[in-house]
Amino acid sequence: DFLQALNEVKPAFGVNEEDLELCVRGGIIHYSSTIEQILRDGSRFVKQIAEDKNTTLLSVLMYGPDGSGKTALAGTIALRSKFPFIRLISPNEMIGMTENAKIGYIDNAFRDAYKSPLNILVVDDLESICDYVPIGPRFSNNVLQCLKSYLKRVPPKNKRLLILSTTSSYTVLRQMELIKCFTNKIPVPNLSNITELQAVMEKMNFLDEEKRQYIVNQVSNNLGTDKLNIGIKSVVSNVNTARFDDDPINELIDLMSEIQI
Amino acid sequence: DFLQALNEVKPAFGVNEEDLELCVRGGIIHYSSTIEQILRDGSRFVKQIAEDKNTTLLSVLMYGPDGSGKTALAGTIALRSKFPFIRLISPNEMIGMTENAKIGYIDNAFRDAYKSPLNILVVDDLESICDYVPIGPRFSNNVLQCLKSYLKRVPPKNKRLLILSTTSSYTVLRQMELIKCFTNKIPVPNLSNITELQAVMEKMNFLDEEKRQYIVNQVSNNLGTDKLNIGIKSVVSNVNTARFDDDPINELIDLMSEIQI
Amino acid sequence: DFLQALNEVKPAFGVNEEDLELCVRGGIIHYSSTIEQILRDGSRFVKQIAEDKNTTLLSVLMYGPDGSGKTALAGTIALRSKFPFIRLISPNEMIGMTENAKIGYIDNAFRDAYKSPLNILVVDDLESICDYVPIGPRFSNNVLQCLKSYLKRVPPKNKRLLILSTTSSYTVLRQMELIKCFTNKIPVPNLSNITELQAVMEKMNFLDEEKRQYIVNQVSNNLGTDKLNIGIKSVVSNVNTARFDDDPINELIDLMSEIQI
Amino acid sequence: DFLQALNEVKPAFGVNEEDLELCVRGGIIHYSSTIEQILRDGSRFVKQIAEDKNTTLLSVLMYGPDGSGKTALAGTIALRSKFPFIRLISPNEMIGMTENAKIGYIDNAFRDAYKSPLNILVVDDLESICDYVPIGPRFSNNVLQCLKSYLKRVPPKNKRLLILSTTSSYTVLRQMELIKCFTNKIPVPNLSNITELQAVMEKMNFLDEEKRQYIVNQVSNNLGTDKLNIGIKSVVSNVNTARFDDDPINELIDLMSEIQI
Amino acid sequence: DFLQALNEVKPAFGVNEEDLELCVRGGIIHYSSTIEQILRDGSRFVKQIAEDKNTTLLSVLMYGPDGSGKTALAGTIALRSKFPFIRLISPNEMIGMTENAKIGYIDNAFRDAYKSPLNILVVDDLESICDYVPIGPRFSNNVLQCLKSYLKRVPPKNKRLLILSTTSSYTVLRQMELIKCFTNKIPVPNLSNITELQAVMEKMNFLDEEKRQYIVNQVSNNLGTDKLNIGIKSVVSNVNTARFDDDPINELIDLMSEIQI
Amino acid sequence: DFLQALNEVKPAFGVNEEDLELCVRGGIIHYSSTIEQILRDGSRFVKQIAEDKNTTLLSVLMYGPDGSGKTALAGTIALRSKFPFIRLISPNEMIGMTENAKIGYIDNAFRDAYKSPLNILVVDDLESICDYVPIGPRFSNNVLQCLKSYLKRVPPKNKRLLILSTTSSYTVLRQMELIKCFTNKIPVPNLSNITELQAVMEKMNFLDEEKRQYIVNQVSNNLGTDKLNIGIKSVVSNVNTARFDDDPINELIDLMSEIQI
Ligand SMILES: Nc1ncnc2c1ncn2[C@@H]1O[C@H](COP(=O)(O)OP(=O)(O)OP(=O)(O)O)[C@@H](O)[C@H]1O
Ligand SMILES: Nc1ncnc2c1ncn2[C@@H]1O[C@H](COP(=O)(O)OP(=O)(O)OP(=O)(O)O)[C@@H](O)[C@H]1O
Ligand SMILES: Nc1ncnc2c1ncn2[C@@H]1O[C@H](COP(=O)(O)OP(=O)(O)OP(=O)(O)O)[C@@H](O)[C@H]1O
Ligand SMILES: Nc1ncnc2c1ncn2[C@@H]1O[C@H](COP(=O)(O)OP(=O)(O)OP(=O)(O)O)[C@@H](O)[C@H]1O
Ligand SMILES: Nc1ncnc2c1ncn2[C@@H]1O[C@H](COP(=O)(O)OP(=O)(O)OP(=O)(O)O)[C@@H](O)[C@H]1O
Ligand SMILES: Nc1ncnc2c1ncn2[C@@H]1O[C@H](COP(=O)(O)OP(=O)(O)OP(=O)(O)O)[C@@H](O)[C@H]1O
Ligand SMILES: [Mg+2]
Ligand SMILES: [Mg+2]
Ligand SMILES: [Mg+2]
Ligand SMILES: [Mg+2]
Ligand SMILES: [Mg+2]
Ligand SMILES: [Mg+2]
């Protein structure tokens, strides 16, 4: 049951759980082996930073399309680590802050992390933290330079830090020369075929097997292919919308067929 | 009678009715089935946010050409919901504000919404809220980033929020990466043919059937087609101007034939 | 006599007459039927805003080349209305003001207008109010956004407002998306032929009929055409210069022949 | 004697003579009939503003290449007017001022002018007053807008104003839309042939007729033409340098031949 | 043993050792003769500034790809000098500083250096100190101008200064005209072949000779060449990761084969 | 002996000698007749400003490639003048100053100069004073405008001013329209052939005639030509480096052969 996945990620003691739990509150649906692989890679980095003396800093970038589940996965890895210090740095916390206030906020989080022996910082949506917008393009260079320094900065003696960052703009980060600040990178893909869609419906207990099969067949027919390219976030949202609808079956078929366009 | 449409949208208790009523004070004329469909879609979202526990945030974008009726329709949907908290965020309220004041204003509206269990925020004319102008182009990136965060931000526990936004610059919003912040989108088209024009005249009790038929024929002749592409706002304004004129019939024919050019 | 035109436009009671009178102090010379038409259109809008209950806002744009007489005509229409509230918003009043002060100034004028039942605002030289310059181009986006809001904003209950704006940069206003804020537009053309020039000379009592005919013939000869394209402002100025000169006939011929180049 | 030209321009009473005299302290050498013509045109405008009641504002632009003598000629015309109010607005007076201080300075000068019945303002080097630099290009839009308003602004009742402006960047002023603010324009050319050079040497009492003829012949030989294109400012400076030199004849020939390149 | 290299660089007395030691704490692995050559060149400059009276300023630029070891090598040269004044100027120390604060920081470091007879300043990552980002591009011109002056500025009498700077953006520095401020330049290359990789593994005591040979063979096979182009920083990091892994041999082969892509 | 050249330039009384002496402390090596010519031209301007009553301002631009010796030559000319007021305006004195502070600094220097009857101002590295950087390009327009005014501004009565400016960016100055502010210009070239190199080595007493001949032959061989294009600054630096080296002959050959590339 995918709701249990959510429950088993609560940490032992005081970290800012609430914020992180909002990130993962839809839970993690294991709709393909890639999801398992990402979580396994994540827990390997958690172990490495905890146990390997030669590694005091790991900065991992989780990148993928909009709504592919990056934030939920990063949050899950962080919460499962049960490290004493886990913190989320997110654009949501910095709405309306001046550049300086943002830098102060980030600075604070890292300095706090440098005080504890074993730390995870989830730095969500890097391009939004930098106020990036493609028109121009414009962004806060000061915040960017701050991130650049901290992503590479070795923590002081006897402190270890795992940074889990997310982005849906890999190319932008490369142009900003942020990519080269990471020691490791994990891709987070969209759903890629109707089998994965079927798995999501099943895990969400949406209707019965036969109806799910019918939906999948119809979507496949409409699209003229078995391939999909849609984020888990939209799929979950569409299933919820359909559940609420008078005619859930056709509503979901419509929503899934339309999005692909 | 289209004036009744206006009267039936008054909410049960304290929301900022006045501002919203200014938006819809011309009433909604049901000149085609599309108008019905838009209002039905709107009330479906209202029901979904009120009743479906899995959906705590819906952000709906109503987009279409200048004067196609977006604001009046969004206002009507909001007022009909009879939700305890309905609020309008509009560029008109922010004239001359600094970027920070605007962000504070928006921030306030959302924070207020997060306090009430069931909320609607009408965010009117997104590109104007961002001070967008195509020369340059220029806009307030800080306000944009603030909107980006709030359009995606899940409300706190037990709070539900329906956001109804409008824009006449879909392409600009896509370039700003605002489009991907919406969970749903509703197109609001212009009047597309002379039959719809005839319906408007009738609902406005403009002259008698025969004269309306004559007007429509003449416009069709002048334009060389039955197709139109003009917003309801201009049509209503032209009918009023013609009503006031010494020769209403020919005045309206002239105005409608000229606009098409 | 064209000087009488000037005298008959004084309003009944307190409006800022002086500023507006400076705008029209050269008077209106009726050198062609277009001038009559423009003034007729203007007084029609004045009547409509005063009498038609369905129309609470009319925003009229008077556009044409430099010195074609836009400001004098807008001022004349306003002064003739004898409305209790008439006000001029002009770049001349805002020299050296900060963006904020300008917005405050505009804001004030509109708020004042919203207090009186029947109002005219003359908003002169829109592109200059926005500090527009084609190099760059540069302009004040904040002032522009302010104007955009106010040109479309419906006055509060029981208040009516006629806005008369002028511009010599129609294209720029379109790029700024200001054009779509107007409900009506009136073109103000240059003098287009030598007959109109002759009419101006006559109305100004410049020399006798024979000499005026001679001038017009010579100018036509020099230019190789009967067509002209010159604003009334320059024509009046040239006639005054010639009057002062030792050889008024040839001086005026020279000035008129040269300008055309 | 050209030094006398300088002496006869002193005004009757209190104007800021010193600044203006610095502008013309090299005097005016009458090396061609164009110089006479420019001064005649200037004094005609002086008379017109003083005597013609229909003309309360004349704004005259004197334009030409670097060092062609614009400032000295404008200053001479102003000083000869013997008007009670004559004032110089020059970039030299505004070094290091903020935009606001510059606008205040200009504003002050015009307001002062509006107090006196008969005024001349010499506005020197318009593009420099606007801090124009072709890289970018960059300039102060605020100062530009201020100038735009004042160059067109009609003085209050019973006040008359003649504005004499100079520029060596006609094209830039056109791009800034400053050109259309002037009612009149006077071109100020460079020396255009060796006869004019010979006239300058003679008026400056440089050597004797034979040697001047020799110089002119040599320069003509070196350049392969009788045509020149050099400002009076450089010519005067070169003659002074040559005078000081051990071999004045060949030094001047060298300097004049080299500049042409 | 490469760990000894680290130990022998501690200076005799008070310099800011800690910061510099963080830079070199991974030690210097002598994986090729180029490393020796760079250190020899460095110590030659150290001797020259100390002993040659005609040389009071040497500014040396160490440039090369990301992670090629520039900072560690510059730090090693500085620490080995045993000069009384050694100081690190690094972007890490200037996070969130305003432009002015940064300039003050740099200014301070140089003024301190001018007080001591024999000094080394390590100026790390020049382009980051200038907040350079390729999008735009943007950078702090004020900080750049400050560096430009100080890199060329001769110290006061009887003071000598060796500046060791690093950059991974040679081209950017040339565009900024910083390159011409240096008296000397040292390239710091990446590992260029698998023999150097084998040397690194050996110096790090990673597995035994046979297994290292196997790894190198496999990597060479996978890449289809013996050539490499990877910085020492990544190689050391990969070896550490592999050491920690369950299957170190294949993990390292994978990591090395993948990076090359 | 070239060291004597340095000693004979000390002025009789109080000027800011120290700063200027730092500029020329490497002395002037007379490696070609061009050097003599430049110093002769310089002293001619010194005499002219001191003795010719018609010349109250001379602004001379010394331009040439990086390190060609401009600053040392300007400083030498200034110090040899023995004028009562000599002052250096250099970017080194303005590190970290705001635009306003820089303008104040320049303003001060000129105002001081206007108080003394006979003055020299050395304005070093004009483009750096303006904070020019080719990326963008960017520069301080305010400082530029200030320089523009002062370079052309005639000193008050009975004061005379010689301005000696340097630049290595002639093209940039032309784009900034600074070039036209100068009354005179002096090019300062690089060493252009190996004979000049030999002269430098001889004047610096570097080795004996035979070895110098050998070096020059080898460099000529390596380069495949007798032509050079290198500034005196680099040549002096390379000779000093070679002097310090174990194998001075080959070291200098290497350094000279490499630079040419
Ligand atoms: N296998 C899964 N992986 C990730 N998220 C999942 C998965 N299954 C269900 N979810 C749910 O889907 C949603 C994914 O949204 P999330 O915000 O993590 O995506 P994202 O890629 O970070 O989006 P964005 O690009 O907008 O930042 C979450 O609500 C999460 O609980
Ligand atoms: N069917 C209709 N739909 C929408 N508006 C209608 C309709 N019938 C009449 N109206 C009236 O038409 C006007 C539409 O103007 P509205 O401001 O809503 O358009 P808009 O698309 O928001 O314009 P803009 O692009 O300028 O924001 C309102 O006054 C409204 O009362
Ligand atoms: N028929 C006319 N129409 C307009 N102005 C006239 C007419 N006859 C005479 N005039 C005079 O001509 C002048 C026109 O100048 P005005 O400033 O109104 O032109 P404008 O088009 O607003 O110029 P600008 O483009 O510079 O704003 C006024 O002084 C006015 O009194
Ligand atoms: N006929 C003349 N016309 C103008 N100036 C003359 C004439 N004869 C001599 N001069 C002298 O030549 C100089 C012209 O310089 P002036 O500064 O007026 O030129 P300018 O065109 O304004 O230069 P810039 O383009 O630098 O502003 C003055 O010193 C003036 O006294
Ligand atoms: N031969 C070597 N040269 C340089 N560094 C070495 C060498 N051997 C091992 N190292 C280690 O490799 C790492 C090199 O990282 P360093 O930060 O110096 O590289 P960098 O080129 O400055 O990187 P960046 O481009 O990110 O500034 C250091 O930890 C250093 O201790
Ligand atoms: N003939 C010479 N001319 C100029 N400088 C010389 C000459 N002979 C020796 N020198 C020495 O060479 C150096 C020239 O450096 P200087 O700073 O004057 O060059 P620059 O052209 O101003 O350099 P930059 O382009 O960096 O400003 C000085 O140290 C000077 O003492
Ligand atoms: Mg996310
Ligand atoms: Mg709207
Ligand atoms: Mg006007
Ligand atoms: Mg001038
Ligand atoms: Mg480094
Ligand atoms: Mg120099």
GROMACS .gro file of N, CA and C in nm, chain E residues 44 47-48 52 54 56 103 137-139 141 144-146 148-150 152-154 175-177 180, chain F residues 22 25 66 91-92 95-96 125 128 131-135 138-139 168 233 240-241 243-245 251:
model
  144
 1088ARG      N    1   6.008   2.884  -0.784
 1088ARG     CA    2   6.099   2.979  -0.851
 1088ARG      C    3   6.047   3.122  -0.835
 1091LYS      N    4   6.111   3.236  -0.483
 1091LYS     CA    5   6.250   3.279  -0.463
 1091LYS      C    6   6.276   3.414  -0.528
 1092GLN      N    7   6.227   3.432  -0.652
 1092GLN     CA    8   6.251   3.558  -0.724
 1092GLN      C    9   6.199   3.679  -0.648
 1096ASP      N   10   6.526   3.893  -0.572
 1096ASP     CA   11   6.563   3.986  -0.680
 1096ASP      C   12   6.512   4.127  -0.649
 1098ASN      N   13   6.509   4.394  -0.824
 1098ASN     CA   14   6.439   4.464  -0.932
 1098ASN      C   15   6.294   4.420  -0.948
 1100THR      N   16   5.949   4.378  -0.760
 1100THR     CA   17   5.872   4.401  -0.638
 1100THR      C   18   5.730   4.349  -0.650
 1147ILE      N   19   3.479   4.490  -0.216
 1147ILE     CA   20   3.593   4.575  -0.249
 1147ILE      C   21   3.669   4.610  -0.121
 1181PRO      N   22   2.633   3.833  -2.038
 1181PRO     CA   23   2.684   3.793  -1.908
 1181PRO      C   24   2.674   3.906  -1.806
 1182ARG      N   25   2.677   3.865  -1.679
 1182ARG     CA   26   2.673   3.961  -1.569
 1182ARG      C   27   2.793   3.943  -1.478
 1183PHE      N   28   2.834   4.048  -1.418
 1183PHE     CA   29   2.943   4.043  -1.321
 1183PHE      C   30   2.948   4.178  -1.253
 1185ASN      N   31   3.124   4.493  -1.208
 1185ASN     CA   32   3.230   4.573  -1.270
 1185ASN      C   33   3.314   4.643  -1.164
 1188LEU      N   34   3.563   4.401  -1.036
 1188LEU     CA   35   3.660   4.378  -1.144
 1188LEU      C   36   3.761   4.492  -1.152
 1189GLN      N   37   3.712   4.616  -1.152
 1189GLN     CA   38   3.802   4.731  -1.164
 1189GLN      C   39   3.899   4.736  -1.045
 1190CYS      N   40   3.846   4.699  -0.928
 1190CYS     CA   41   3.931   4.695  -0.809
 1190CYS      C   42   4.042   4.593  -0.827
 1192LYS      N   43   4.159   4.474  -1.110
 1192LYS     CA   44   4.247   4.521  -1.217
 1192LYS      C   45   4.355   4.614  -1.163
 1193SER      N   46   4.314   4.706  -1.080
 1193SER     CA   47   4.410   4.801  -1.024
 1193SER      C   48   4.511   4.730  -0.935
 1194TYR      N   49   4.460   4.644  -0.845
 1194TYR     CA   50   4.550   4.583  -0.748
 1194TYR      C   51   4.645   4.481  -0.811
 1196LYS      N   52   4.795   4.506  -1.086
 1196LYS     CA   53   4.905   4.578  -1.153
 1196LYS      C   54   4.980   4.674  -1.062
 1197ARG      N   55   4.921   4.701  -0.947
 1197ARG     CA   56   4.974   4.808  -0.862
 1197ARG      C   57   5.105   4.768  -0.795
 1198VAL      N   58   5.207   4.849  -0.818
 1198VAL     CA   59   5.338   4.824  -0.757
 1198VAL      C   60   5.328   4.854  -0.607
 1219GLN      N   61   3.834   3.855  -2.193
 1219GLN     CA   62   3.731   3.952  -2.232
 1219GLN      C   63   3.721   4.067  -2.131
 1220MET      N   64   3.745   4.036  -2.007
 1220MET     CA   65   3.742   4.139  -1.901
 1220MET      C   66   3.870   4.221  -1.897
 1221GLU      N   67   3.967   4.186  -1.982
 1221GLU     CA   68   4.098   4.251  -1.984
 1221GLU      C   69   4.171   4.235  -1.852
 1224LYS      N   70   4.577   4.068  -1.913
 1224LYS     CA   71   4.694   4.152  -1.935
 1224LYS      C   72   4.749   4.214  -1.806
 1327LEU      N   73   5.661   5.699  -0.876
 1327LEU     CA   74   5.630   5.556  -0.887
 1327LEU      C   75   5.605   5.520  -1.033
 1330ARG      N   76   5.953   5.506  -1.209
 1330ARG     CA   77   6.068   5.461  -1.132
 1330ARG      C   78   6.153   5.359  -1.205
 1371ASP      N   79   4.935   4.826  -2.459
 1371ASP     CA   80   4.962   4.798  -2.318
 1371ASP      C   81   5.112   4.789  -2.292
 1396PRO      N   82   4.356   5.585  -1.190
 1396PRO     CA   83   4.257   5.490  -1.136
 1396PRO      C   84   4.301   5.431  -1.003
 1397ASN      N   85   4.432   5.418  -0.980
 1397ASN     CA   86   4.481   5.361  -0.854
 1397ASN      C   87   4.434   5.440  -0.733
 1400ILE      N   88   4.027   5.349  -0.629
 1400ILE     CA   89   3.975   5.213  -0.608
 1400ILE      C   90   3.859   5.215  -0.509
 1401GLY      N   91   3.749   5.155  -0.550
 1401GLY     CA   92   3.636   5.140  -0.460
 1401GLY      C   93   3.556   5.266  -0.437
 1430ASP      N   94   4.538   5.663  -1.790
 1430ASP     CA   95   4.451   5.549  -1.816
 1430ASP      C   96   4.303   5.588  -1.819
 1433SER      N   97   4.022   5.333  -1.782
 1433SER     CA   98   4.007   5.274  -1.648
 1433SER      C   99   3.943   5.373  -1.552
 1436ASP      N  100   3.601   5.324  -1.562
 1436ASP     CA  101   3.560   5.186  -1.530
 1436ASP      C  102   3.517   5.109  -1.653
 1437TYR      N  103   3.581   5.134  -1.764
 1437TYR     CA  104   3.542   5.067  -1.888
 1437TYR      C  105   3.578   4.919  -1.887
 1438VAL      N  106   3.483   4.835  -1.931
 1438VAL     CA  107   3.512   4.693  -1.954
 1438VAL      C  108   3.442   4.655  -2.084
 1439PRO      N  109   3.512   4.580  -2.172
 1439PRO     CA  110   3.454   4.554  -2.306
 1439PRO      C  111   3.331   4.466  -2.303
 1440ILE      N  112   3.313   4.386  -2.197
 1440ILE     CA  113   3.192   4.302  -2.192
 1440ILE      C  114   3.075   4.395  -2.164
 1443ARG      N  115   3.055   4.818  -2.055
 1443ARG     CA  116   3.008   4.897  -1.942
 1443ARG      C  117   3.112   5.002  -1.903
 1444PHE      N  118   3.065   5.109  -1.851
 1444PHE     CA  119   3.154   5.215  -1.803
 1444PHE      C  120   3.069   5.314  -1.726
 1473SER      N  121   4.530   5.308  -2.350
 1473SER     CA  122   4.568   5.198  -2.439
 1473SER      C  123   4.446   5.151  -2.518
 1538LYS      N  124   5.769   4.765  -2.106
 1538LYS     CA  125   5.739   4.713  -1.972
 1538LYS      C  126   5.770   4.564  -1.964
 1545ASN      N  127   6.482   4.135  -1.621
 1545ASN     CA  128   6.500   4.115  -1.476
 1545ASN      C  129   6.482   3.968  -1.438
 1546THR      N  130   6.379   3.906  -1.492
 1546THR     CA  131   6.357   3.763  -1.464
 1546THR      C  132   6.477   3.681  -1.508
 1548ARG      N  133   6.787   3.780  -1.553
 1548ARG     CA  134   6.902   3.809  -1.468
 1548ARG      C  135   6.903   3.721  -1.346
 1549PHE      N  136   6.789   3.697  -1.290
 1549PHE     CA  137   6.774   3.618  -1.168
 1549PHE      C  138   6.790   3.469  -1.195
 1550ASP      N  139   6.770   3.428  -1.316
 1550ASP     CA  140   6.768   3.285  -1.349
 1550ASP      C  141   6.908   3.224  -1.352
 1556GLU      N  142   6.703   3.168  -2.082
 1556GLU     CA  143   6.577   3.212  -2.024
 1556GLU      C  144   6.522   3.333  -2.099
   0.00000   0.00000   0.00000
